[in-house]
PDB file of C-alpha atoms in Angstrom:
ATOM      1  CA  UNK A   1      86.421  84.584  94.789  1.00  0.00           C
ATOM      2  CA  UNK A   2      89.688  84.180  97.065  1.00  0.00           C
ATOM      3  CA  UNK A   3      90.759  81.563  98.513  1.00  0.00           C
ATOM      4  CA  UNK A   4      92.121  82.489 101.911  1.00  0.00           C
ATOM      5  CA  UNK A   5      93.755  80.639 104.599  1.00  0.00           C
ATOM      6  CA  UNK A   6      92.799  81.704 108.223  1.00  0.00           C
ATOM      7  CA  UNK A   7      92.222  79.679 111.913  1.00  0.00           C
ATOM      8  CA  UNK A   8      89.243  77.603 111.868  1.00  0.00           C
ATOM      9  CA  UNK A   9      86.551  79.065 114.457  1.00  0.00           C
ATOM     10  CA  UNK A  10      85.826  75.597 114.778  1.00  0.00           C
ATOM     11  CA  UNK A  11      89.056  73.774 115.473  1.00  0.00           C
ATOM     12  CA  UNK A  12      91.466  76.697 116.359  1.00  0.00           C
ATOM     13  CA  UNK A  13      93.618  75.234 113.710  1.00  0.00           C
ATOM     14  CA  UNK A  14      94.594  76.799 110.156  1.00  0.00           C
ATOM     15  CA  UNK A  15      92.177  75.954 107.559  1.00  0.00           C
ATOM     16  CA  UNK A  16      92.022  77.090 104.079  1.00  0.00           C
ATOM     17  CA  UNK A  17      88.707  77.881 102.121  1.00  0.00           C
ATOM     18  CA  UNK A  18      87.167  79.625  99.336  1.00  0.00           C
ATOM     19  CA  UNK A  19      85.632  83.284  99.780  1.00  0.00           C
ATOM     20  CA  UNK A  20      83.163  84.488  97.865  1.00  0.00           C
ATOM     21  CA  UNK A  21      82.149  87.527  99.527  1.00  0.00           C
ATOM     22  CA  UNK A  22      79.191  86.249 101.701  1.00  0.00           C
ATOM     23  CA  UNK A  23      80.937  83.149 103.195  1.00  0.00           C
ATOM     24  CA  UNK A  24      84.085  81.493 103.704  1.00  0.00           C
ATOM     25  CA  UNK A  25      83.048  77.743 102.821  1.00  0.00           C
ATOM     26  CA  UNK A  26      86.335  75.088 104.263  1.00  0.00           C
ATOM     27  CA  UNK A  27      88.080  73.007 101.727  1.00  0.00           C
ATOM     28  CA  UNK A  28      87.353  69.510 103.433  1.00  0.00           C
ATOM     29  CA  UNK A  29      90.374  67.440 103.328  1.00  0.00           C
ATOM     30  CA  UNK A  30      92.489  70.006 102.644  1.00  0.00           C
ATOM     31  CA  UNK A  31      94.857  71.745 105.383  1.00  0.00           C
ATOM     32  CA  UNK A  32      97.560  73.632 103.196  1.00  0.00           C
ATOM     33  CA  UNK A  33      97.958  75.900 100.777  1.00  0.00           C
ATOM     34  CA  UNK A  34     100.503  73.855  99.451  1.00  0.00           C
ATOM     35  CA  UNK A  35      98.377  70.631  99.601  1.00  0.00           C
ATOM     36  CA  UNK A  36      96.225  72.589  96.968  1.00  0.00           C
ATOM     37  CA  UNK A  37      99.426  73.784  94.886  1.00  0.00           C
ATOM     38  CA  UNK A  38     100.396  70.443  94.177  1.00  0.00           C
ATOM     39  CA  UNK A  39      97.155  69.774  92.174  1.00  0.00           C
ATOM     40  CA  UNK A  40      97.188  71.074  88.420  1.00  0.00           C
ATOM     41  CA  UNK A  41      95.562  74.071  87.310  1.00  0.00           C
ATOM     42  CA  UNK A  42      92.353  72.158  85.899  1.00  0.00           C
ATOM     43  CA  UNK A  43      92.426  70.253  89.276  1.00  0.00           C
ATOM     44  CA  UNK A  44      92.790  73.229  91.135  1.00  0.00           C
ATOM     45  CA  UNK A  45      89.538  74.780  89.726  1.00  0.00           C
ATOM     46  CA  UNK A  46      87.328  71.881  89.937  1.00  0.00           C
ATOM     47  CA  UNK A  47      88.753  71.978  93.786  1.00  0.00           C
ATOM     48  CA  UNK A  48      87.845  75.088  94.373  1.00  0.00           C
ATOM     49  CA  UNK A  49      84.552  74.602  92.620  1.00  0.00           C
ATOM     50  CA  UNK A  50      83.244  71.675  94.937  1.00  0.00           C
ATOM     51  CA  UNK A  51      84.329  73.463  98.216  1.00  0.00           C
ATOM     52  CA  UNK A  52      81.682  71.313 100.864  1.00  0.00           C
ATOM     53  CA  UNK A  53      82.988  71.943 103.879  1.00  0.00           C
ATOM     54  CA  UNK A  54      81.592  73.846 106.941  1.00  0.00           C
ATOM     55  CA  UNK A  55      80.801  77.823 106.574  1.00  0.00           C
ATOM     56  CA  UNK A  56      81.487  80.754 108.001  1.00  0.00           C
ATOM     57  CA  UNK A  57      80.114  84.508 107.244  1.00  0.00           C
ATOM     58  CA  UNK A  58      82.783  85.940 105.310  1.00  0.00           C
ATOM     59  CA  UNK A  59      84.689  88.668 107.865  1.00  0.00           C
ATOM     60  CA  UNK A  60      84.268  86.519 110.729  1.00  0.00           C
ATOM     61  CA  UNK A  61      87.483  84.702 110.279  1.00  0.00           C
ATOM     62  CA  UNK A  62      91.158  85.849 111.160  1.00  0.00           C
ATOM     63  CA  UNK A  63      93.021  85.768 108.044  1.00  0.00           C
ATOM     64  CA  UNK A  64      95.970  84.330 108.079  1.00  0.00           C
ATOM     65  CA  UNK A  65      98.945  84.552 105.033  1.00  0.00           C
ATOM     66  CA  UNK A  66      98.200  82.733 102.289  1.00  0.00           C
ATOM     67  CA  UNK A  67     102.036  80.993 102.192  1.00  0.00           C
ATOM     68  CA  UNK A  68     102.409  77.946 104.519  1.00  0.00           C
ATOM     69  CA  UNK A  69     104.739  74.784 104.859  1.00  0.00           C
ATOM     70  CA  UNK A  70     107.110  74.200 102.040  1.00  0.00           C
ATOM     71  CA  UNK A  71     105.892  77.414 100.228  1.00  0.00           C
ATOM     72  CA  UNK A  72     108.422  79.847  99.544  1.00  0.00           C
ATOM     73  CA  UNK A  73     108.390  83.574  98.367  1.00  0.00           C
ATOM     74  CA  UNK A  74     110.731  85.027  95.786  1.00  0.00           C
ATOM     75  CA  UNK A  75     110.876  88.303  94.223  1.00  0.00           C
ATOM     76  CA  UNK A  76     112.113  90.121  91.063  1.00  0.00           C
ATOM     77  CA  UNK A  77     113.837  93.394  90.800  1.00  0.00           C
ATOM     78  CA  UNK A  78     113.678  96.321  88.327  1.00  0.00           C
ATOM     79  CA  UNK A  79     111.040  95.016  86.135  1.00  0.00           C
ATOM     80  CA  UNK A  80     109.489  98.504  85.952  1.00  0.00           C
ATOM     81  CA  UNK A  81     110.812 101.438  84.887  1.00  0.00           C
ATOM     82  CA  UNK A  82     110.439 103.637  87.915  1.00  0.00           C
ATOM     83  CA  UNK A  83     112.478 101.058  90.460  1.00  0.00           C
ATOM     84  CA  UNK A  84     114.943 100.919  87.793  1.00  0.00           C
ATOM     85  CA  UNK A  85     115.327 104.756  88.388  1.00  0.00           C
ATOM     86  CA  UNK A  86     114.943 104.634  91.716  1.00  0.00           C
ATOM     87  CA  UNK A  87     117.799 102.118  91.842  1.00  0.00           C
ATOM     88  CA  UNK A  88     119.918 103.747  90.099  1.00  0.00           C
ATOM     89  CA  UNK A  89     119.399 107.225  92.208  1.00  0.00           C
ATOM     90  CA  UNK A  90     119.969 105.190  95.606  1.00  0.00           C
ATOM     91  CA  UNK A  91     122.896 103.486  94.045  1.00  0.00           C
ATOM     92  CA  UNK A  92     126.516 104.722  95.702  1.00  0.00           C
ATOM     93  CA  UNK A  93     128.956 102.743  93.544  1.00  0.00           C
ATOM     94  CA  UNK A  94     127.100 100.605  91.336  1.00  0.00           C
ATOM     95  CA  UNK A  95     124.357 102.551  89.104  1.00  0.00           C
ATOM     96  CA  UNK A  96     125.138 100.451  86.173  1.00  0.00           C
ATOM     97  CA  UNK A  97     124.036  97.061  87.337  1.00  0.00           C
ATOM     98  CA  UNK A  98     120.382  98.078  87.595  1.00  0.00           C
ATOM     99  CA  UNK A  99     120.504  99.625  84.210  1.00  0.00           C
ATOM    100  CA  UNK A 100     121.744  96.641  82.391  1.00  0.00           C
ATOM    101  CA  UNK A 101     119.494  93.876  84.090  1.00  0.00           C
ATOM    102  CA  UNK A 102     116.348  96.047  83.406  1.00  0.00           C
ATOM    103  CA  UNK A 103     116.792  95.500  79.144  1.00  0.00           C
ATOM    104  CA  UNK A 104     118.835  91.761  80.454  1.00  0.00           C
ATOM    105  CA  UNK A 105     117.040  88.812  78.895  1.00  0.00           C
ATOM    106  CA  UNK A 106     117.779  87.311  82.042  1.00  0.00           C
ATOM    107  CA  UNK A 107     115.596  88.771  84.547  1.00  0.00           C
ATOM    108  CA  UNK A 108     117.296  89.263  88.411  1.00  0.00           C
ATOM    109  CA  UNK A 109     115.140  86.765  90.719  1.00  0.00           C
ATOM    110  CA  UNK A 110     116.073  86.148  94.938  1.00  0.00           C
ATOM    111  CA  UNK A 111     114.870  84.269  97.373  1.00  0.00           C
ATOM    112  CA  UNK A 112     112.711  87.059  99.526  1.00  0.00           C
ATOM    113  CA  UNK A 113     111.178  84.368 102.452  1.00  0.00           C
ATOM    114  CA  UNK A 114     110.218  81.294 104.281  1.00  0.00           C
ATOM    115  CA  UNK A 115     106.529  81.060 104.683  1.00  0.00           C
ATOM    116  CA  UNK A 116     107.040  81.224 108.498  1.00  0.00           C
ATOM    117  CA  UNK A 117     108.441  84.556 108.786  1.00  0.00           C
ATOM    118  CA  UNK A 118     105.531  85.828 106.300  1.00  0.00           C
ATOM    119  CA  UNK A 119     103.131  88.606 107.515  1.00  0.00           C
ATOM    120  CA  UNK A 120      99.935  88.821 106.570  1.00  0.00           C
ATOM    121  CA  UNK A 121      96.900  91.170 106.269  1.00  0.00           C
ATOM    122  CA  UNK A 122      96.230  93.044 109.521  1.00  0.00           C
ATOM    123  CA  UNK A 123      99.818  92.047 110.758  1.00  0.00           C
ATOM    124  CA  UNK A 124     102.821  93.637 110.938  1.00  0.00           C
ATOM    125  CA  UNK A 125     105.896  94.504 108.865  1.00  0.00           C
ATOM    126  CA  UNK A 126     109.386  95.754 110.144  1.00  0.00           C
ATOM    127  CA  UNK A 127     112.386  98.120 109.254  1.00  0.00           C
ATOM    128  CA  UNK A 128     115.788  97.458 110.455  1.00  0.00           C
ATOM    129  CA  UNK A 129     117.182  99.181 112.984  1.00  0.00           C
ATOM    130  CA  UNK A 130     120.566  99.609 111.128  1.00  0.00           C
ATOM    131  CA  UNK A 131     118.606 101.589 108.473  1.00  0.00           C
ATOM    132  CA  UNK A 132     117.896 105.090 107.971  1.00  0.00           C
ATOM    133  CA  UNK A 133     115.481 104.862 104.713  1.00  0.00           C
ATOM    134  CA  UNK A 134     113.512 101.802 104.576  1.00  0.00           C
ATOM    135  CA  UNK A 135     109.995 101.459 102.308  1.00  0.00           C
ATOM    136  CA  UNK A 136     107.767  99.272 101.593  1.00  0.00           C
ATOM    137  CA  UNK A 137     107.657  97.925  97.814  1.00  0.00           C
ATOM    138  CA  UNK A 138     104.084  96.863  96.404  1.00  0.00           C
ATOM    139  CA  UNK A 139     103.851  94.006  94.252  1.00  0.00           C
ATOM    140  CA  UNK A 140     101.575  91.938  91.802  1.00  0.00           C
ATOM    141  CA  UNK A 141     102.475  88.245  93.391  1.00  0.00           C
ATOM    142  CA  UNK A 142     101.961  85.605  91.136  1.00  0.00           C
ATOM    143  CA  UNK A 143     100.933  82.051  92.696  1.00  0.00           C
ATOM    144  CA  UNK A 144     102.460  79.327  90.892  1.00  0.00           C
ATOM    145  CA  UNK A 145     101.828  75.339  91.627  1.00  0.00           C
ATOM    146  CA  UNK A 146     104.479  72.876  91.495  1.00  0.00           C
ATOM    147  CA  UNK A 147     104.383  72.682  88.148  1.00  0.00           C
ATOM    148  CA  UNK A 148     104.998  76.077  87.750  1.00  0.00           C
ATOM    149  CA  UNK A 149     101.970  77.000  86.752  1.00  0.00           C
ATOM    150  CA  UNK A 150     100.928  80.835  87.259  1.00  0.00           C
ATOM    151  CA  UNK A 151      97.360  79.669  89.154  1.00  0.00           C
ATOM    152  CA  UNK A 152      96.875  83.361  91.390  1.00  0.00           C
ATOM    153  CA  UNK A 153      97.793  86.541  92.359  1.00  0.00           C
ATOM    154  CA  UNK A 154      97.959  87.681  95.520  1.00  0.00           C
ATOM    155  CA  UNK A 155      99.426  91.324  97.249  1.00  0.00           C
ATOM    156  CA  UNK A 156     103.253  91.289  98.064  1.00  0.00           C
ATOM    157  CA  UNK A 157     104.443  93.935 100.327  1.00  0.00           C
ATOM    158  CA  UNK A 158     108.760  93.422  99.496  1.00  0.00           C
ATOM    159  CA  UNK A 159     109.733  95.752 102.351  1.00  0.00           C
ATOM    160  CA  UNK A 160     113.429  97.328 101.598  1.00  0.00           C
ATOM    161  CA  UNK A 161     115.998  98.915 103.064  1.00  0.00           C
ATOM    162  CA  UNK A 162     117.228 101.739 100.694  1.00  0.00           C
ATOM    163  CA  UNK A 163     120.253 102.573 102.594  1.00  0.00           C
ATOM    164  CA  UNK A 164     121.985  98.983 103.107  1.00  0.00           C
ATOM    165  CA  UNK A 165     121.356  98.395  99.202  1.00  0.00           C
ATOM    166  CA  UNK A 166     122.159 101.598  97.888  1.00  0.00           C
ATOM    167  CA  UNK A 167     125.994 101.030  99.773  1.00  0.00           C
ATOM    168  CA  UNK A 168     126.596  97.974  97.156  1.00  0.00           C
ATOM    169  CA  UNK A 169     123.677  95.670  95.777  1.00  0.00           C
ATOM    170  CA  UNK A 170     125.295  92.671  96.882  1.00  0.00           C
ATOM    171  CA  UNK A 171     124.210  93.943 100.283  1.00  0.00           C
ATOM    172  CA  UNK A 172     120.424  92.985  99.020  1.00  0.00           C
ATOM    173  CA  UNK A 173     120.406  90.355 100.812  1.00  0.00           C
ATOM    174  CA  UNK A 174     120.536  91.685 104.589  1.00  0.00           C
ATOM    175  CA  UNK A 175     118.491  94.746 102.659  1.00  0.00           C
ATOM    176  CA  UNK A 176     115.221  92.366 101.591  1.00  0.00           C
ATOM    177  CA  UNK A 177     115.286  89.384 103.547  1.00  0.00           C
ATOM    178  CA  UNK A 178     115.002  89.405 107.316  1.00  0.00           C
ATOM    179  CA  UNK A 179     112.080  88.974 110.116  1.00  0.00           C
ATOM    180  CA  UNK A 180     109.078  91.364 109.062  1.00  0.00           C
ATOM    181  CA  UNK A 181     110.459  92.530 105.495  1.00  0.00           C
ATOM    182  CA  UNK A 182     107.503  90.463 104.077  1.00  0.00           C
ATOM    183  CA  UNK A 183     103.795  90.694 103.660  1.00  0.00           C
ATOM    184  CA  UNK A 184     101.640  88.545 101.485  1.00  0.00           C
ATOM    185  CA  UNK A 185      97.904  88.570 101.398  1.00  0.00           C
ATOM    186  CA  UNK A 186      94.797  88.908 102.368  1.00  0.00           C
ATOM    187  CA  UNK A 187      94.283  85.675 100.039  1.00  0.00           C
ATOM    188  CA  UNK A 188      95.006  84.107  96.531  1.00  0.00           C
ATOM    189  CA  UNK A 189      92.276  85.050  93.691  1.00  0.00           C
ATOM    190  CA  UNK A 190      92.455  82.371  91.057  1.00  0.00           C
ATOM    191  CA  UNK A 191      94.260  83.247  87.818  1.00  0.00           C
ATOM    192  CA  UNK A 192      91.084  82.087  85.736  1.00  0.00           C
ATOM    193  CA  UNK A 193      89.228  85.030  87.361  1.00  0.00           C
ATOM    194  CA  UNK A 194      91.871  87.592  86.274  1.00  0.00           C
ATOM    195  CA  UNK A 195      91.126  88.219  82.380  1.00  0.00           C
ATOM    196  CA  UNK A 196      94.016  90.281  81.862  1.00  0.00           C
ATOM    197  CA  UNK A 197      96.559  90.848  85.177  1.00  0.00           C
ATOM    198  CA  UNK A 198      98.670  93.724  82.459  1.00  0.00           C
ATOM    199  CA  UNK A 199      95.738  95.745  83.185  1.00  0.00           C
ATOM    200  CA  UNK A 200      95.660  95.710  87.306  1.00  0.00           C
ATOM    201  CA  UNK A 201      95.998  99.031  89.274  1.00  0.00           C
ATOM    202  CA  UNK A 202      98.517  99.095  92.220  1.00  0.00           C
ATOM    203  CA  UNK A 203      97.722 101.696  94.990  1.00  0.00           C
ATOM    204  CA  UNK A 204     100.245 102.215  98.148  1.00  0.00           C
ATOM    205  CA  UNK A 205      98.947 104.519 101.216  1.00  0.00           C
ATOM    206  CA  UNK A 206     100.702 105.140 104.209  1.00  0.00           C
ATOM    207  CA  UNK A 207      99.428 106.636 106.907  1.00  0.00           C
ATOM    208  CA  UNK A 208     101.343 108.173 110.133  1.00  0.00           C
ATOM    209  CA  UNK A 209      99.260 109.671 112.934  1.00  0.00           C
ATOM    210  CA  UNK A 210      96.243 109.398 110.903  1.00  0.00           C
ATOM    211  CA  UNK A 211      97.115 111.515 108.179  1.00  0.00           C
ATOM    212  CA  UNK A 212      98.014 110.304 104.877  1.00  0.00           C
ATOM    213  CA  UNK A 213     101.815 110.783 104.454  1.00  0.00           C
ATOM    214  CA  UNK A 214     102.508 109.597 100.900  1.00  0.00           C
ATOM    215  CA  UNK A 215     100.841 107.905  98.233  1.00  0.00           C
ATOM    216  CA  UNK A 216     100.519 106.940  94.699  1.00  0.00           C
ATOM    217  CA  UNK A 217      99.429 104.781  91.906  1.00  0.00           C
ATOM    218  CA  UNK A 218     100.246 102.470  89.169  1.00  0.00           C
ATOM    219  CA  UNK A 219      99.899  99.948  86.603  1.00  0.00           C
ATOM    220  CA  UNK A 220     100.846  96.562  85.271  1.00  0.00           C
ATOM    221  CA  UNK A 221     100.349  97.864  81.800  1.00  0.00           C
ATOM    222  CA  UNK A 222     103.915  99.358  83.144  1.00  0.00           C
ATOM    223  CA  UNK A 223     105.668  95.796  83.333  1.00  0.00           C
ATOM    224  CA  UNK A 224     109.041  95.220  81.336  1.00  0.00           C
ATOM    225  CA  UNK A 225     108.833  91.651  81.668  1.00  0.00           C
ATOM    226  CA  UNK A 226     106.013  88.683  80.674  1.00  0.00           C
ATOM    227  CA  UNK A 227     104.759  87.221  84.002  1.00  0.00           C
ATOM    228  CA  UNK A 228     105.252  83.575  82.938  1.00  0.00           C
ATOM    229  CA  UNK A 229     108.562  84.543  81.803  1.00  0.00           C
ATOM    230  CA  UNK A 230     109.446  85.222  85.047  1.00  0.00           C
ATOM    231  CA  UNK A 231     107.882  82.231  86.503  1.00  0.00           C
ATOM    232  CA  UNK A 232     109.496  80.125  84.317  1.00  0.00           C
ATOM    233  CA  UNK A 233     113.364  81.453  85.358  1.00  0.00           C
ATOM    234  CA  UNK A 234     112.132  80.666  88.476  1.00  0.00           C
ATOM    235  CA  UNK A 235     111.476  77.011  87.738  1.00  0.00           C
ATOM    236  CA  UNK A 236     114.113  76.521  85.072  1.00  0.00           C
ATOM    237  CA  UNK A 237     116.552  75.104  87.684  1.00  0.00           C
ATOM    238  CA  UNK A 238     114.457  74.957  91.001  1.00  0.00           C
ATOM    239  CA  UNK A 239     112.054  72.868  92.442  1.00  0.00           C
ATOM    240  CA  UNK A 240     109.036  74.179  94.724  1.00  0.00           C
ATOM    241  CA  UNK A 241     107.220  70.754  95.463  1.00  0.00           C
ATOM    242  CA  UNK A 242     104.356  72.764  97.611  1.00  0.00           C
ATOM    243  CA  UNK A 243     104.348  75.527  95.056  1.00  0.00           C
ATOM    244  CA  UNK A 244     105.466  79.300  95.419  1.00  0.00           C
ATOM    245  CA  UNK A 245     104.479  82.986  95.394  1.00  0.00           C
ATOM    246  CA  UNK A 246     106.864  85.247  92.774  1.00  0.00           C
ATOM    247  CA  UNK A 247     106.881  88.929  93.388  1.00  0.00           C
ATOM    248  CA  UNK A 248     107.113  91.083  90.156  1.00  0.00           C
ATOM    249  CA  UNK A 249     108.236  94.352  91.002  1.00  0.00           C
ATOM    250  CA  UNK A 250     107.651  97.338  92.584  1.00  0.00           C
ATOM    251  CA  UNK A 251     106.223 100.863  90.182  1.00  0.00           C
ATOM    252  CA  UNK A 252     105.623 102.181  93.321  1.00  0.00           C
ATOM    253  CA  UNK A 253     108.806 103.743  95.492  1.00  0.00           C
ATOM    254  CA  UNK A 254     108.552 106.986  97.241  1.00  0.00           C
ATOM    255  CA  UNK A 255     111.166 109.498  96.434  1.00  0.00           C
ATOM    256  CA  UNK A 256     114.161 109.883  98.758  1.00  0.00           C
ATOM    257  CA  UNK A 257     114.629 110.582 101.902  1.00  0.00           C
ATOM    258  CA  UNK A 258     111.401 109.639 103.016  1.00  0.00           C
ATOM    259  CA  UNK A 259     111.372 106.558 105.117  1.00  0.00           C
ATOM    260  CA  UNK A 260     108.668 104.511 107.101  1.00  0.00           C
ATOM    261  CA  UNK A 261     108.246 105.218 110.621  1.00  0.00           C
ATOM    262  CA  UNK A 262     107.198 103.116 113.547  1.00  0.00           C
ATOM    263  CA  UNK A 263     103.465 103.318 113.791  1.00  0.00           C
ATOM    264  CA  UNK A 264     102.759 104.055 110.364  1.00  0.00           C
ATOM    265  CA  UNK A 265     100.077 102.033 108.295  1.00  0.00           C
ATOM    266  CA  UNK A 266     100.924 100.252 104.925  1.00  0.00           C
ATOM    267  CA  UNK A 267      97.989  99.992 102.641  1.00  0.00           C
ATOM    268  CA  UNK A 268      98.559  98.005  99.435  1.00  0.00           C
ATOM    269  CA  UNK A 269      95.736  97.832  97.270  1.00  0.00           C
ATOM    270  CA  UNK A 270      95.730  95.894  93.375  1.00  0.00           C
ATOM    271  CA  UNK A 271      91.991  96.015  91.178  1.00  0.00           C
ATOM    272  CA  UNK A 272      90.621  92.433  91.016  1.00  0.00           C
ATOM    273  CA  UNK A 273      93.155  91.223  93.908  1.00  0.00           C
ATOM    274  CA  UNK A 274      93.081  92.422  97.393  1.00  0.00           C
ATOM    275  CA  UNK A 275      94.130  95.487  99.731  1.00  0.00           C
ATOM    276  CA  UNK A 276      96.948  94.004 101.920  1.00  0.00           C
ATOM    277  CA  UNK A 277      97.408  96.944 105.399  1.00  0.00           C
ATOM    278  CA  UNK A 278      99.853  96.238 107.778  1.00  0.00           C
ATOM    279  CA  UNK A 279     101.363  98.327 110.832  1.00  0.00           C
ATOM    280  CA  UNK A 280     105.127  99.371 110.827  1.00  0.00           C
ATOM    281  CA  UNK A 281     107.381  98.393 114.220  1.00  0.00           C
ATOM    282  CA  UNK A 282     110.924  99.008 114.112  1.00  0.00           C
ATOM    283  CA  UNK A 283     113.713  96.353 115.143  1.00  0.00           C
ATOM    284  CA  UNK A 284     113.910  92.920 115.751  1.00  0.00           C
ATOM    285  CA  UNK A 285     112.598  92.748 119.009  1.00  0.00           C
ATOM    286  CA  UNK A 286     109.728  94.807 118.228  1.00  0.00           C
ATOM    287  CA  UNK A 287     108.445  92.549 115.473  1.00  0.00           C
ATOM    288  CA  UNK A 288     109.272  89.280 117.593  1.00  0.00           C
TER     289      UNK A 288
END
């Protein structure tokens, strides 16, 4: 089951709704993700569980991202070991910092987007155009309710530029968070579906010209940190009224130099969660 936000063939309008393969079934009464991420967990699941509202074959609805309103999206670095390496090998000036906050009790959170600039499934993500190696980073989101509550998972796609952070890391900023360097989606599957989310695999394909230019595959099981540890830093001094989607870290980064292209194809894929594809523009006026 997902549940999946997407425009209404009915009303035109965003609607969110549960998916369970055969049919997308509308949450009556509800219009937000984040109307449904100020409920509990146990009032989550009975909401989910008495979906009622009008249907739809499943596949005949435009997806849309699963963030809306209030939502925001927030990220972790170096939780695994292979961005801490590849961190460290990008790194001009400033190795050491990634090496000491991947062991740090303390793990390194920022804000990554508003849900307004979010991309989602079949969209499209950007590189800068003051760049020269940008990639895409694949990532287990966790969807957490206003109580901070770990309710989902979803697919993050924390597009980074290599070259602006590699200069000094408190360029990570104008590196991560800027119009197209997010993807979330296709849709949130509910946490009490996912017996164990240390055991998910993480694929990342991209394609250029129809040919498969790099790929590769992962784990959770490769994770440094405890997933509700990291939700709770978030929340420990924060408040997310309409809820929020924590990425957890990319085990995924192609070696250097390789860099996306314009026209390439992102394809994110984690077991038990979603596949999450989006198309690669460069610039800002290409992705307005």
């Amino acid at each position: 089951m997902q549940i999946v936000r997407f425009t209404s063939p009915l009303t035109s309008a965003a609607a969110v709704g549960i998916d369970d393969g055969e049919q997308v079934v509308e949450l009556a009464g509800i219009t937000t993700v984040g109307e449904l991420l100020r409920l509990s967990s146990d009032e989550l699941k009975e909401r989910c569980a008495s979906a009622d509202g009008p249907r739809h074959p499943s596949g005949s609805v435009a997806l849309l991202p699963p963030v809306d309103g209030r939502m925001e999206v927030w990220a972790a670095g170096v939780t695994y070991r292979r961005s801490r390496e590849a961190r460290v090998l990008e790194s001009e000036r400033a190795a050491d910092v990634y090496e000491l906050v991947y062991d740090a009790e303390r793990p390194e959170l920022f804000f990554k987007s508003v849900a307004w600039k979010v991309s989602g499934d079949g969209g499209r993500i950007s590189v800068r155009e003051d760049s020269g190696i940008d990639v895409p980073e694949p990532e287990l989101g966790l969807v957490l309710n206003a109580g901070g509550e770990i309710v989902g998972y979803t697919v993050v796609d924390d597009v980074s530029s290599r070259t602006i952070e590699g200069v000094n890391p408190l360029y990570l900023p104008q590196a991560k968070i800027y119009l197209g360097a997010c993807a979330v989606g296709p849709g949130i599957r509910p946490a009490w579906e996912v017996a164990d989310p240390y055991t998910l695999d993480i694929t990342l394909t991209i394609a250029r010209g129809g040919e498969t230019v790099w790929d590769g595959k992962a784990s959770t099981s490769q994770l440094n940190r405890r997933l509700d540890d990291l939700a709770g830093y978030l929340y420990r001094a924060d408040a997310f009224p309409d809820g929020a989607v924590l990425a957890t870290g990319t085990c995924l980064v192609p070696d250097l130099p390789f860099t996306l292209q314009d026209g390439d194809t992102v394809t994110i894929g984690i077991s038990e969660i979603g596949t999450l594809t989006t198309s690669v523009v460069r610039g800002l006026d290409a992705m307005r």
